[in-house]
């Protein structure tokens, strides 16, 4: 089992920044990918970014490329999401996820991930 706890959400104005954290505990070695997803009201959950925990290889959704950065601190078992130049359409509940993904699968597909945090709300206002 892996437990994930997100923090760092909040309200920010357009153009502002936030850093989300996801503290992982338990059998974290059982996962090879960690990711951030988000879900806005009335919309499906979408993949934002993912990282291969061993190689550090990353993937970003086109909508956040150049603005968001995923990183990990293995010593602290913590995943981060630095969000800059925030826009109103970034408003959503953000979820941290972890899973053991097979080679070649899409890292932005939520069903590939086994473990999920409870989410942290990000609200961007103009």
PDB file of C-alpha atoms in Angstrom, residues 48-112:
ATOM      1  CA  UNK A  48      -1.178  17.159 -16.036  1.00  0.00           C
ATOM      2  CA  UNK A  49       2.329  15.760 -15.684  1.00  0.00           C
ATOM      3  CA  UNK A  50       4.115  12.543 -14.771  1.00  0.00           C
ATOM      4  CA  UNK A  51       7.596  11.446 -13.770  1.00  0.00           C
ATOM      5  CA  UNK A  52       9.381   8.104 -13.889  1.00  0.00           C
ATOM      6  CA  UNK A  53      10.663   7.815 -10.363  1.00  0.00           C
ATOM      7  CA  UNK A  54      13.898   6.016 -11.276  1.00  0.00           C
ATOM      8  CA  UNK A  55      15.007   7.772 -14.460  1.00  0.00           C
ATOM      9  CA  UNK A  56      13.433  11.162 -13.786  1.00  0.00           C
ATOM     10  CA  UNK A  57      11.927  11.200 -17.257  1.00  0.00           C
ATOM     11  CA  UNK A  58       8.950  13.552 -17.403  1.00  0.00           C
ATOM     12  CA  UNK A  59       5.824  14.126 -19.449  1.00  0.00           C
ATOM     13  CA  UNK A  60       3.655  17.255 -19.563  1.00  0.00           C
ATOM     14  CA  UNK A  61       0.273  18.006 -21.001  1.00  0.00           C
ATOM     15  CA  UNK A  62       0.483  20.593 -23.766  1.00  0.00           C
ATOM     16  CA  UNK A  63      -1.645  22.986 -21.730  1.00  0.00           C
ATOM     17  CA  UNK A  64       0.971  23.250 -18.968  1.00  0.00           C
ATOM     18  CA  UNK A  65       4.255  22.915 -20.844  1.00  0.00           C
ATOM     19  CA  UNK A  66       6.598  25.744 -19.984  1.00  0.00           C
ATOM     20  CA  UNK A  67       4.520  26.756 -16.965  1.00  0.00           C
ATOM     21  CA  UNK A  68       4.464  23.709 -14.681  1.00  0.00           C
ATOM     22  CA  UNK A  69       7.383  21.661 -13.412  1.00  0.00           C
ATOM     23  CA  UNK A  70       7.212  18.262 -11.742  1.00  0.00           C
ATOM     24  CA  UNK A  71      10.008  17.216  -9.431  1.00  0.00           C
ATOM     25  CA  UNK A  72      10.727  14.715  -6.699  1.00  0.00           C
ATOM     26  CA  UNK A  73      12.784  14.571  -3.544  1.00  0.00           C
ATOM     27  CA  UNK A  74      13.521  10.894  -3.039  1.00  0.00           C
ATOM     28  CA  UNK A  75      15.039  11.476   0.389  1.00  0.00           C
ATOM     29  CA  UNK A  76      11.776  12.982   1.569  1.00  0.00           C
ATOM     30  CA  UNK A  77       9.516  10.715  -0.529  1.00  0.00           C
ATOM     31  CA  UNK A  78       7.834  13.843  -1.778  1.00  0.00           C
ATOM     32  CA  UNK A  79       6.561  14.833  -5.200  1.00  0.00           C
ATOM     33  CA  UNK A  80       6.197  18.481  -6.163  1.00  0.00           C
ATOM     34  CA  UNK A  81       4.356  20.473  -8.760  1.00  0.00           C
ATOM     35  CA  UNK A  82       5.579  24.005  -9.312  1.00  0.00           C
ATOM     36  CA  UNK A  83       2.894  25.961 -11.115  1.00  0.00           C
ATOM     37  CA  UNK A  84       3.742  29.333 -12.623  1.00  0.00           C
ATOM     38  CA  UNK A  85       1.824  31.772 -14.814  1.00  0.00           C
ATOM     39  CA  UNK A  86      -1.420  30.342 -13.559  1.00  0.00           C
ATOM     40  CA  UNK A  87      -4.572  30.886 -15.596  1.00  0.00           C
ATOM     41  CA  UNK A  88      -8.262  30.610 -14.716  1.00  0.00           C
ATOM     42  CA  UNK A  89      -8.502  27.352 -16.661  1.00  0.00           C
ATOM     43  CA  UNK A  90      -5.969  25.828 -14.272  1.00  0.00           C
ATOM     44  CA  UNK A  91      -8.651  25.963 -11.592  1.00  0.00           C
ATOM     45  CA  UNK A  92      -9.316  22.404 -10.472  1.00  0.00           C
ATOM     46  CA  UNK A  93      -8.858  19.829  -7.782  1.00  0.00           C
ATOM     47  CA  UNK A  94      -5.340  18.489  -8.159  1.00  0.00           C
ATOM     48  CA  UNK A  95      -4.562  14.881  -7.342  1.00  0.00           C
ATOM     49  CA  UNK A  96      -1.298  13.071  -6.828  1.00  0.00           C
ATOM     50  CA  UNK A  97      -1.131   9.504  -8.131  1.00  0.00           C
ATOM     51  CA  UNK A  98       1.322   6.631  -8.087  1.00  0.00           C
ATOM     52  CA  UNK A  99       1.432   3.387 -10.000  1.00  0.00           C
ATOM     53  CA  UNK A 100       3.444   0.614 -11.533  1.00  0.00           C
ATOM     54  CA  UNK A 101       3.059   1.276 -15.233  1.00  0.00           C
ATOM     55  CA  UNK A 102       4.025  -1.162 -17.993  1.00  0.00           C
ATOM     56  CA  UNK A 103       6.385   0.066 -20.655  1.00  0.00           C
ATOM     57  CA  UNK A 104       4.583   1.828 -23.465  1.00  0.00           C
ATOM     58  CA  UNK A 105       1.351   2.694 -21.700  1.00  0.00           C
ATOM     59  CA  UNK A 106       0.091   6.224 -21.659  1.00  0.00           C
ATOM     60  CA  UNK A 107       1.204   7.964 -18.501  1.00  0.00           C
ATOM     61  CA  UNK A 108      -1.706  10.398 -18.680  1.00  0.00           C
ATOM     62  CA  UNK A 109      -4.332   7.680 -18.333  1.00  0.00           C
ATOM     63  CA  UNK A 110      -5.733   7.707 -14.815  1.00  0.00           C
ATOM     64  CA  UNK A 111      -6.690   4.037 -14.787  1.00  0.00           C
ATOM     65  CA  UNK A 112      -2.997   3.130 -14.969  1.00  0.00           C
TER      66      UNK A 112
END
